[in-house]
Short mmCIF file of C-alpha atoms in Angstrom, two decimals:
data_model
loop_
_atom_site.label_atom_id
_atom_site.label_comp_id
_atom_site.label_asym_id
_atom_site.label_seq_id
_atom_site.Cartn_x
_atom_site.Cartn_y
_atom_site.Cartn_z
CA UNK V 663 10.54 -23.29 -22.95
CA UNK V 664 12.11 -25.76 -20.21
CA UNK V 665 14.20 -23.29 -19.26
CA UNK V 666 12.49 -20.13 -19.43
CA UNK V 667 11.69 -17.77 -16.22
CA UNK V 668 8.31 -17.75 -17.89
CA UNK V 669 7.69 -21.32 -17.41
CA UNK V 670 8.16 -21.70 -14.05
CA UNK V 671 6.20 -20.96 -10.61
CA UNK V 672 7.21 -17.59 -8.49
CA UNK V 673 10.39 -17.89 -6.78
CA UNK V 674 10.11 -16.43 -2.68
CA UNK V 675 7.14 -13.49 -3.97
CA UNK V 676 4.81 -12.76 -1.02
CA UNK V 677 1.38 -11.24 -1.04
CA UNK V 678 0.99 -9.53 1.62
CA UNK V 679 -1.31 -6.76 3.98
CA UNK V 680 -5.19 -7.27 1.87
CA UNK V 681 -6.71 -4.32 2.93
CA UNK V 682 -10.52 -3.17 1.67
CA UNK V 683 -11.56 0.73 1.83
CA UNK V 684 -14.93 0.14 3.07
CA UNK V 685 -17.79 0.08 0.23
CA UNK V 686 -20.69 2.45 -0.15
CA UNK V 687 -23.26 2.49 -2.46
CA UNK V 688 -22.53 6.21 -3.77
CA UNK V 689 -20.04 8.73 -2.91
CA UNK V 690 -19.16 11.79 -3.99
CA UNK V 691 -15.67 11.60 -3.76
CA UNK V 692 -13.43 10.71 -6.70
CA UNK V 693 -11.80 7.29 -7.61
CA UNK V 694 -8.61 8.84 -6.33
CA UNK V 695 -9.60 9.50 -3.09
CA UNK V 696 -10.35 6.08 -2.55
CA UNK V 697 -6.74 4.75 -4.29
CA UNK V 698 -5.38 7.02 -1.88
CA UNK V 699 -6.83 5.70 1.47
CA UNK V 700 -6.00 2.45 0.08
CA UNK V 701 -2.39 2.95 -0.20
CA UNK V 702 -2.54 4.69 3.25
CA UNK V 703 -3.48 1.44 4.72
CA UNK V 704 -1.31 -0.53 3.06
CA UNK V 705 1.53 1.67 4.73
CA UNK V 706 0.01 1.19 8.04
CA UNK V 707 -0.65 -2.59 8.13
CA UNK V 708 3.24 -3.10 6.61
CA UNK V 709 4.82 -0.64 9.14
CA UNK V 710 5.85 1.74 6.38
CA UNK V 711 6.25 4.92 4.35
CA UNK V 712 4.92 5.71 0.93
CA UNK V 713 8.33 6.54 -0.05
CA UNK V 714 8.96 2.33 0.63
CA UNK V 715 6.66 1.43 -1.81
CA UNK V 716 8.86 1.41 -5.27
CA UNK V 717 6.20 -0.04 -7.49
CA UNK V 718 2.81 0.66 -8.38
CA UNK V 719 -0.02 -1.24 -10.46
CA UNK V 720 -3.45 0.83 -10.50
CA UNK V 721 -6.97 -0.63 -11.98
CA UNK V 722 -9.70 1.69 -12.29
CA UNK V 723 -12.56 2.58 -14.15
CA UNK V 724 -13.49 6.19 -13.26
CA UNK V 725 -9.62 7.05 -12.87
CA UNK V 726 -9.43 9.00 -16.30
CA UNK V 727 -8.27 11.56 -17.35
CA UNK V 728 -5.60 10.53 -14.93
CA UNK V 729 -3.72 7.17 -15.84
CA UNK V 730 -1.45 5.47 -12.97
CA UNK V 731 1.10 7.96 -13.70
CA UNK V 732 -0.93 10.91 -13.00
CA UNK V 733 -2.34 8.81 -9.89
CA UNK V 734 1.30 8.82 -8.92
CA UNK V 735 1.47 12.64 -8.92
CA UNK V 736 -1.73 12.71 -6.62
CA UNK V 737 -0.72 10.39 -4.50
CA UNK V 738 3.22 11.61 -4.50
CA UNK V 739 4.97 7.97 -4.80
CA UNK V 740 7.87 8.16 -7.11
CA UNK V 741 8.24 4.50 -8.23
CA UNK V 742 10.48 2.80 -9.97
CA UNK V 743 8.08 0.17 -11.59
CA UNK V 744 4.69 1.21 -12.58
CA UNK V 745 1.44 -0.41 -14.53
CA UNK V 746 -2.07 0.48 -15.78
CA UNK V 747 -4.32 -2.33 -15.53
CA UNK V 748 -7.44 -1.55 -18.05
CA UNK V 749 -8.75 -5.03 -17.44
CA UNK V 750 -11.70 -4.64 -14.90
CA UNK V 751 -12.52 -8.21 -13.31
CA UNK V 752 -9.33 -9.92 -14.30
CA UNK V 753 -6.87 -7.22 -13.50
CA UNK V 754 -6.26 -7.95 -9.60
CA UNK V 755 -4.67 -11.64 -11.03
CA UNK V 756 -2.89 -9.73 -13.88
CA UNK V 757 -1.42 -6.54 -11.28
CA UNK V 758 -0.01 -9.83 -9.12
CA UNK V 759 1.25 -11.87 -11.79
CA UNK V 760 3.39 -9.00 -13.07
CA UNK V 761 4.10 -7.32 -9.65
CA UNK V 762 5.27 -10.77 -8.98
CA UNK V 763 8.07 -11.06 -11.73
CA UNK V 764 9.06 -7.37 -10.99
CA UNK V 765 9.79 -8.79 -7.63
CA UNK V 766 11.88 -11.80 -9.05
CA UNK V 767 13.64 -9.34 -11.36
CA UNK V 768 14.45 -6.70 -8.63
CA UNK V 769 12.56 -4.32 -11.01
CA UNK V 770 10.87 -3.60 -7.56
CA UNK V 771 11.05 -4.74 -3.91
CA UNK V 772 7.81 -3.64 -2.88
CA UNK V 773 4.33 -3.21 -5.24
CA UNK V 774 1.33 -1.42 -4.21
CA UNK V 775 -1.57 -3.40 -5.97
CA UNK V 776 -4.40 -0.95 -5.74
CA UNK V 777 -7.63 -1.40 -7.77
CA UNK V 778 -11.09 0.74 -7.07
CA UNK V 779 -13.74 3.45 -8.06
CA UNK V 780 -15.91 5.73 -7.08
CA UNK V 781 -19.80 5.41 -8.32
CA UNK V 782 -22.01 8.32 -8.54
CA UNK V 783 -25.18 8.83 -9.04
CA UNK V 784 -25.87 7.64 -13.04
CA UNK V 785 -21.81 7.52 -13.32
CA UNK V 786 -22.74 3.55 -13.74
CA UNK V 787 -24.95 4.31 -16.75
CA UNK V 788 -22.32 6.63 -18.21
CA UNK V 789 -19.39 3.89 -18.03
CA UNK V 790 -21.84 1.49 -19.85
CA UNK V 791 -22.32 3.46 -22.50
CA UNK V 792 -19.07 4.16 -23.24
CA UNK V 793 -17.13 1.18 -22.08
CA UNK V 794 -15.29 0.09 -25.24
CA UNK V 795 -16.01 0.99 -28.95
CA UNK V 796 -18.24 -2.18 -29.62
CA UNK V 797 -20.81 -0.45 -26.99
CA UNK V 798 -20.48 2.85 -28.62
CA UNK V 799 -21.01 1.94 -32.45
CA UNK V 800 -22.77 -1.50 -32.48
CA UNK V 801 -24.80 -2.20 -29.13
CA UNK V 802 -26.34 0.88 -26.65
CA UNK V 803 -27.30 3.05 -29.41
CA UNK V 804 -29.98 -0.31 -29.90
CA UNK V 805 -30.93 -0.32 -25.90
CA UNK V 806 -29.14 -3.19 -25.54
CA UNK V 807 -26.26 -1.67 -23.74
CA UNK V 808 -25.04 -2.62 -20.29
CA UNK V 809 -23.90 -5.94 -18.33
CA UNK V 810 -27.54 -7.42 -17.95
CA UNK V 811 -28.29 -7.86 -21.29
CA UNK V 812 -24.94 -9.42 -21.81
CA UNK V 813 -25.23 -12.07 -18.80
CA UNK V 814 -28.71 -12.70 -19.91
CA UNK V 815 -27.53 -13.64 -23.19
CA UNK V 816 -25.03 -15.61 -21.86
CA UNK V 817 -27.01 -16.77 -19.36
CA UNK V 818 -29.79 -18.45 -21.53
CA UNK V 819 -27.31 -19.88 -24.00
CA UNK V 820 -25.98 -21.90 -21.09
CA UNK V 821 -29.42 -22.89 -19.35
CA UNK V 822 -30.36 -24.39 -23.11
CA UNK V 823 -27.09 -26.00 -23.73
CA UNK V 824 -26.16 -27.59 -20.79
CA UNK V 825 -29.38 -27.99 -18.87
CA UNK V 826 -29.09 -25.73 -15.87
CA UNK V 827 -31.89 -24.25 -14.17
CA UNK V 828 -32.58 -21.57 -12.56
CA UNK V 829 -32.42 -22.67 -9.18
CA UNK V 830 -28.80 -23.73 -10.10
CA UNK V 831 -27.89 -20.31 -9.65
CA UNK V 832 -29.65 -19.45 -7.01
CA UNK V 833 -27.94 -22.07 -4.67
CA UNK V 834 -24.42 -19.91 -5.50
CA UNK V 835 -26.37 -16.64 -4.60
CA UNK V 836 -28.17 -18.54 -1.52
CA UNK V 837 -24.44 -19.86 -0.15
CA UNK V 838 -22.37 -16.55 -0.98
CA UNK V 839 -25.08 -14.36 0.90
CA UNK V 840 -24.72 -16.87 4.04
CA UNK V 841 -20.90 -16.59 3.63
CA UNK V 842 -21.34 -12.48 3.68
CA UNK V 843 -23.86 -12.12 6.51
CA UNK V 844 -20.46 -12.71 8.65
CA UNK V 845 -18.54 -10.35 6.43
CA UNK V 846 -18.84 -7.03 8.40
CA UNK V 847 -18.31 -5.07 5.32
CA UNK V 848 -20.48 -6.66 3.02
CA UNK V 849 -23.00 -4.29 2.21
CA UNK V 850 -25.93 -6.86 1.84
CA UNK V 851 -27.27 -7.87 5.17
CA UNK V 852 -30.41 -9.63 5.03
CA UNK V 853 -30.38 -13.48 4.79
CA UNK V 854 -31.49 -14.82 1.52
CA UNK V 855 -33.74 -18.10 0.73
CA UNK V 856 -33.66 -20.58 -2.70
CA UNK V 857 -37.21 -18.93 -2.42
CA UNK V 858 -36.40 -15.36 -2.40
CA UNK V 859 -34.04 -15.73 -4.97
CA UNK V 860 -36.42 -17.79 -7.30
CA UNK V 861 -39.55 -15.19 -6.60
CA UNK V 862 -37.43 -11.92 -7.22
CA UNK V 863 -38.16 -9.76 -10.24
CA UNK V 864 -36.74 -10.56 -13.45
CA UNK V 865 -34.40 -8.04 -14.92
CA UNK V 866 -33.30 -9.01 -18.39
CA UNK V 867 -34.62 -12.95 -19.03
CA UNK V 868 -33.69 -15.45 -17.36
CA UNK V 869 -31.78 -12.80 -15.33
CA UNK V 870 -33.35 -12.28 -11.91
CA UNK V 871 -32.63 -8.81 -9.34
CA UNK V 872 -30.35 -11.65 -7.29
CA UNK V 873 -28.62 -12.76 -10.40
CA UNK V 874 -27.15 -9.14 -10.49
CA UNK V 875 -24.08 -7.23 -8.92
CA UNK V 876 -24.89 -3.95 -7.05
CA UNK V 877 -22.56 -1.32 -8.36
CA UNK V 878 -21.13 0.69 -5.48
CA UNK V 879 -17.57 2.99 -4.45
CA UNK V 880 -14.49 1.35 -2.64
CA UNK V 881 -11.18 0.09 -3.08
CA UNK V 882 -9.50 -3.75 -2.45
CA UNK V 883 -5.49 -3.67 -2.45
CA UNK V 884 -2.13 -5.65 -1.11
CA UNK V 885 1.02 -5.51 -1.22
CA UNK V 886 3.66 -8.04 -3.67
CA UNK V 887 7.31 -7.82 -2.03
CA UNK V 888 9.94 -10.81 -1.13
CA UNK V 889 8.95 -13.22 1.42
CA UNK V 890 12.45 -12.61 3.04
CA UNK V 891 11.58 -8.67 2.64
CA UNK V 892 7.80 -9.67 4.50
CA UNK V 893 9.34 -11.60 7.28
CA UNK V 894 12.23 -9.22 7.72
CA UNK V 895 8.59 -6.38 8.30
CA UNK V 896 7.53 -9.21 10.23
CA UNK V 897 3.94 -9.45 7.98
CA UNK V 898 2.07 -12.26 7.62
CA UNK V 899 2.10 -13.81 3.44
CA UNK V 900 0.64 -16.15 1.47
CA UNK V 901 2.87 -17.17 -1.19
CA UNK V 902 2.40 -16.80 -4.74
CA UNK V 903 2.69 -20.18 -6.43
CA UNK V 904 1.30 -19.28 -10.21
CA UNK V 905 -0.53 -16.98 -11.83
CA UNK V 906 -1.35 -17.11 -16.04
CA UNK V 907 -3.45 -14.54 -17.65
CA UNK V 908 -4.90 -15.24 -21.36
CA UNK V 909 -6.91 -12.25 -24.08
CA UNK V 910 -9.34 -12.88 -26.23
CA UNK V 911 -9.46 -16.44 -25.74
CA UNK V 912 -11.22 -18.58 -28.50
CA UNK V 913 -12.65 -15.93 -31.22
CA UNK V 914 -13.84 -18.42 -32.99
CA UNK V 915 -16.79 -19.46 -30.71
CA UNK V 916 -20.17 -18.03 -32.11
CA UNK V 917 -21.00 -17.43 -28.52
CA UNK V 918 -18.93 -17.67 -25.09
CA UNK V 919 -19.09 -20.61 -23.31
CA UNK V 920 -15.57 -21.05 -22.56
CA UNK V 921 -12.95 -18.70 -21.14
CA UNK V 922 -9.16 -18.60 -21.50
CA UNK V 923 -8.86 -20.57 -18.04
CA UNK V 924 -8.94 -24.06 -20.68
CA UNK V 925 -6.00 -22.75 -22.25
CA UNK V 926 -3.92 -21.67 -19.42
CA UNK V 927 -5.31 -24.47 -16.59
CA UNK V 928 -2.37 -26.77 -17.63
CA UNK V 929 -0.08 -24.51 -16.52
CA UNK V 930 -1.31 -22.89 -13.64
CA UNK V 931 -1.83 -26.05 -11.96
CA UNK V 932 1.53 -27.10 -12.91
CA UNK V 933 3.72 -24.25 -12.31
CA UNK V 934 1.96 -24.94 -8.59
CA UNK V 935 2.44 -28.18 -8.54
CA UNK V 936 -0.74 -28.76 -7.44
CA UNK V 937 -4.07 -30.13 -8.82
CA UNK V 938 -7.68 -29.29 -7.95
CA UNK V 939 -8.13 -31.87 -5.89
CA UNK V 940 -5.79 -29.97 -3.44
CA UNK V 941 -7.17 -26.12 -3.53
CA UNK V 942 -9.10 -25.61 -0.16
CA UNK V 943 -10.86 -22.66 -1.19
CA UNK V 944 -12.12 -20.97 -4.35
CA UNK V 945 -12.58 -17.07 -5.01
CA UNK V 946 -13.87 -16.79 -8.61
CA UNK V 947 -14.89 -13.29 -10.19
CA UNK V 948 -18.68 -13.57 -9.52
CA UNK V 949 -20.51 -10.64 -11.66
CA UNK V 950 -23.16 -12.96 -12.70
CA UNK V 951 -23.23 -16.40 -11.21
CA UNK V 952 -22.92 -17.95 -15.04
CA UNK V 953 -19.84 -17.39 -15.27
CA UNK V 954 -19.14 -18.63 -11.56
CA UNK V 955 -19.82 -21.76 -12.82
CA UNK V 956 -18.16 -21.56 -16.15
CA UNK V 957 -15.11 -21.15 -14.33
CA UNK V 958 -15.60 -23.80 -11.62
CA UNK V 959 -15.67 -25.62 -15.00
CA UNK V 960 -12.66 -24.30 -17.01
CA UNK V 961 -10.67 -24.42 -14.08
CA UNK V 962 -10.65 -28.04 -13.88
CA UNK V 963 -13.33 -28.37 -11.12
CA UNK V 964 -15.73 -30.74 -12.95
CA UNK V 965 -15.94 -30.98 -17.16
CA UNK V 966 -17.54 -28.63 -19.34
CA UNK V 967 -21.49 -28.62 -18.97
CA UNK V 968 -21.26 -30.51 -15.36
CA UNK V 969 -21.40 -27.33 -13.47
CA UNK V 970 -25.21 -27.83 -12.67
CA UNK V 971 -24.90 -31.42 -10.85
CA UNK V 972 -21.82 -29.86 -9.48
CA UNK V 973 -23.92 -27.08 -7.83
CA UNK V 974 -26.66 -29.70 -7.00
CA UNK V 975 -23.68 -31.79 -4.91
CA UNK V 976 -21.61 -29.43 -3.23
CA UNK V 977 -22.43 -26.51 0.00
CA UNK V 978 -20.10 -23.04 -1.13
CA UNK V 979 -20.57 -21.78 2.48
CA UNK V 980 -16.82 -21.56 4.21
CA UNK V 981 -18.15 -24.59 6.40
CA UNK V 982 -19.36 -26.22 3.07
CA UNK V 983 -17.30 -29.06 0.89
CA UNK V 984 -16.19 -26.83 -1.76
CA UNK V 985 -15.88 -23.19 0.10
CA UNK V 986 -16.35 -20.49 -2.62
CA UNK V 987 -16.45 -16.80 -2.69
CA UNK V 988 -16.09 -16.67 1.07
CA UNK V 989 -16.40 -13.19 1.71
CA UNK V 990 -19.81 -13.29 0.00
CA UNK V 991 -18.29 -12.07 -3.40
CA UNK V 992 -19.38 -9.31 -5.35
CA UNK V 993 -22.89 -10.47 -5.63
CA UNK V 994 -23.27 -9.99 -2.11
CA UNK V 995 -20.31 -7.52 -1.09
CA UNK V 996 -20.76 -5.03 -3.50
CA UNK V 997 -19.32 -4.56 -6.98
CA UNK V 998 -16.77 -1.15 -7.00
CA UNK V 999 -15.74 -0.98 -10.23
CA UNK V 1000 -12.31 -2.44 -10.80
CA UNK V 1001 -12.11 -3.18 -7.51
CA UNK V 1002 -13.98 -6.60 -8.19
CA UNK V 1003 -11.20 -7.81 -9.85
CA UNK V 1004 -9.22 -7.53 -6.54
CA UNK V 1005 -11.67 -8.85 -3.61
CA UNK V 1006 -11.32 -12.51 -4.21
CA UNK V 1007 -7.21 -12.05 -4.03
CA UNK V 1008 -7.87 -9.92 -0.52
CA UNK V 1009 -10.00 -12.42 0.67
CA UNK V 1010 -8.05 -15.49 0.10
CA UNK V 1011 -5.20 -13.85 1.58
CA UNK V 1012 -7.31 -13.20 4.58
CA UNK V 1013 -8.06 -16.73 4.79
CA UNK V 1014 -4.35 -18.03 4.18
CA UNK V 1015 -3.26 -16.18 6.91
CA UNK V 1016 -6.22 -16.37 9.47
CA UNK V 1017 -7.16 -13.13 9.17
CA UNK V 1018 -10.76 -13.49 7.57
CA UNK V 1019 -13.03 -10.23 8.02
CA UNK V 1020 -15.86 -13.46 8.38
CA UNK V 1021 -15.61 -16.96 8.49
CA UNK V 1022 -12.40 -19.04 8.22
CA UNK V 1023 -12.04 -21.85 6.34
CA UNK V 1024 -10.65 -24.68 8.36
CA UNK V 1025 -7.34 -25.62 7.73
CA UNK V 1026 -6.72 -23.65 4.53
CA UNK V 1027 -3.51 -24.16 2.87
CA UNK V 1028 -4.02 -23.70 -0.78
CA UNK V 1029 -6.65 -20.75 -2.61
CA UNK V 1030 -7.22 -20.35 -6.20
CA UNK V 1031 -8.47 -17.29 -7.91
CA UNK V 1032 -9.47 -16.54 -10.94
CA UNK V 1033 -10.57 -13.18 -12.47
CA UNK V 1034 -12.76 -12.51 -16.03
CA UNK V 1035 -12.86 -9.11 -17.46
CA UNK V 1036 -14.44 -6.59 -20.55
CA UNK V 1037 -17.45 -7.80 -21.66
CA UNK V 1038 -18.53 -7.04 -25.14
CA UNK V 1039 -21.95 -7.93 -25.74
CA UNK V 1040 -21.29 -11.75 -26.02
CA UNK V 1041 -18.04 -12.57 -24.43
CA UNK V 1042 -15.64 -11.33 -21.47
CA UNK V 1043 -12.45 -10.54 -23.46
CA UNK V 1044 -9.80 -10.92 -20.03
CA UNK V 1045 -9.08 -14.26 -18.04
CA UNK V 1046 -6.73 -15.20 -15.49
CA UNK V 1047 -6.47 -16.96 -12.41
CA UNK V 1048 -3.78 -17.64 -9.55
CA UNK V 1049 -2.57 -19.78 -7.16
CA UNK V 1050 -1.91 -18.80 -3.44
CA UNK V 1051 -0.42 -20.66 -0.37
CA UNK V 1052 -0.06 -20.69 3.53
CA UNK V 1053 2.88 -19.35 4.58
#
């Protein structure tokens, strides 16, 4: 596969204009409303009209009945190039990653990545119960339905296997709160101790109230186009080195303790050309911070069970030695939907072109990303990650 356009890195694709439709904790406007404003300031922070924008990739949970297509309609783009990302956490990496190779192919010239939802009152509840056929037939009709009990199982299976404690977590909560205290859209505010986190209610064992994402209505997007069609608009890119994207990663496992990042690392680091010890920043998809550090640990970061005396060593503040979620992340931003899958891409674009909404990480030349996506009960079926450089 030498030779293959598959094997190799992006050739000249630019990610451009990260915008964020503000977050609130309930609205009653629909998911499409918030799509909308998105794509309205993507068109003013590139200089353009909708009628510019020839592609379109749309994530979303509370879209339906509409699909991208009838988004389209609402929105009244006609492009040339359009996608339906049903993959929740992991689809911001998977809308790039193809965006990117319509690019290449001239299948497109410019993509409008847009990902977000709306959350009404018990709308959350209602998603949960019906979130994929496994939830309908074999888990919430036995109250054990929902996100929580899923981290918590994954959660303890961890803490017994590889020794983490609690407090292990709690540092990754502790730092990501810092980093989102100077994140003027973050919708946390209040500083948080090792203490507060350790002394706040339990919600499903060993999960704590800290432990948990706050569901809430917003939108992350950006823009995928040439890096000779972002200069020539005179917008300031990071580059798109690699991207790889991998399903139902090992079925096989009784329980999961490993995501598709082990299969794919290989050749996301290589299509780079890079290596971990060269990434300046890391935005991982941060639902629950177990899988935070299953990630730092599929991703090459330290081996397989190390992620505890890796938390123990390291600060994840943007001034810290391994910066991480540095917008604050979803545990401390806000979870909207599908737009979770899409903040850590906005935010290390931010920080590759010094344009943070918080802190800046010094001297940032290279971000990783990774997203995780569709949990069933006891294992998040979508993985990816990407690459991103300075301009």
């Amino acid at each position: 596969m030498s030779g293959t356009r598959e094997s190799r890195g992006y050739q000249g694709v630019a990610v451009a204009v990260p915008v964020t439709v503000p977050y609130v904790r309930y609205s009653i406007r629909s998911a499409h409303w918030f799509l909308g404003r998105a794509l309205r300031l993507l068109c003013e922070g590139a200089g353009i009209t909708k009628d510019a924008i020839d592609g379109l990739c749309v994530a979303s949970f509370s879209l339906a009945p509409d699909t991208a297509v009838g988004l389209a309609q609402h929105l009244g783009v006609s492009p040339r190039w359009l996608d339906h990302i049903p993959m929740g956490g992991a689809a911001g990496i998977v809308s790039l990653r193809r965006a990117a190779r319509a690019v290449e192919a001239g299948d497109a010239e410019i993509v409008a990545c847009l990902s977000g939802d709306t959350n009404h009152v018990d709308s959350f509840r209602q998603n949960t119960s019906s979130f994929s056929r496994f939830a309908v037939d074999a888990v919430y009709p036995y109250a054990a339905g929902g996100p929580n009990m899923s981290f918590a199982f994954l959660t303890q299976y961890y803490m017994r296997t590889y020794g983490a404690e609690p407090a292990d977590f709690g540092r990754l909560c502790v730092a990501q709160r810092a980093n989102a205290l100077k994140n003027p859209l973050a919708l946390f505010k209040k500083p948080l101790t090792l203490d507060d986190y350790l002394a706040s209610r339990p919600i499903a064992d060993p999960i704590r109230l800290f432990d948990c994402v706050m569901p809430c209505a917003g939108a992350e997007a950006f823009l995928v186009m040439s890096e000779d069609r972002a200069r020539s608009l005179g917008l300031p890119y990071a580059r798109a080195l690699s991207a790889v994207e991998r399903h139902n990663a090992f079925p096989s496992d009784p329980i999961q303790i490993r995501g598709g990042w082990v299969l794919e690392r290989d050749r996301l680091y290589g299509r780079a050309g890079l290596g971990p010890e060269e990434i300046d920043l890391v935005e991982v998809y941060d639902d629950y911070p177990v899988i935070s550090l299953m990630q730092i640990e599929d991703l090459g970061f330290c081996a397989k069970g190390e992620g505890p005396a890796f938390v123990r060593a390291h600060g994840f503040e943007v001034e810290g030695s391994f910066p991480l979620n540095t917008s604050g992340g979803q545990l401390s931003v806000g979870q909207a939907g599908a737009a979770g899958g899409s903040l850590g891409l906005v935010e290390a674009v931010r920080q590759l072109t010094g344009r943070p909404l918080g802190a800046q990480v010094p001297n940032a030349r290279h971000a990783l990303v990774s997203g995780f996506g569709m949990i069933n009960f006891d294992r998040g079926l979508c993985t990816g990650a990407a690459i991103l450089a300075a301009a």
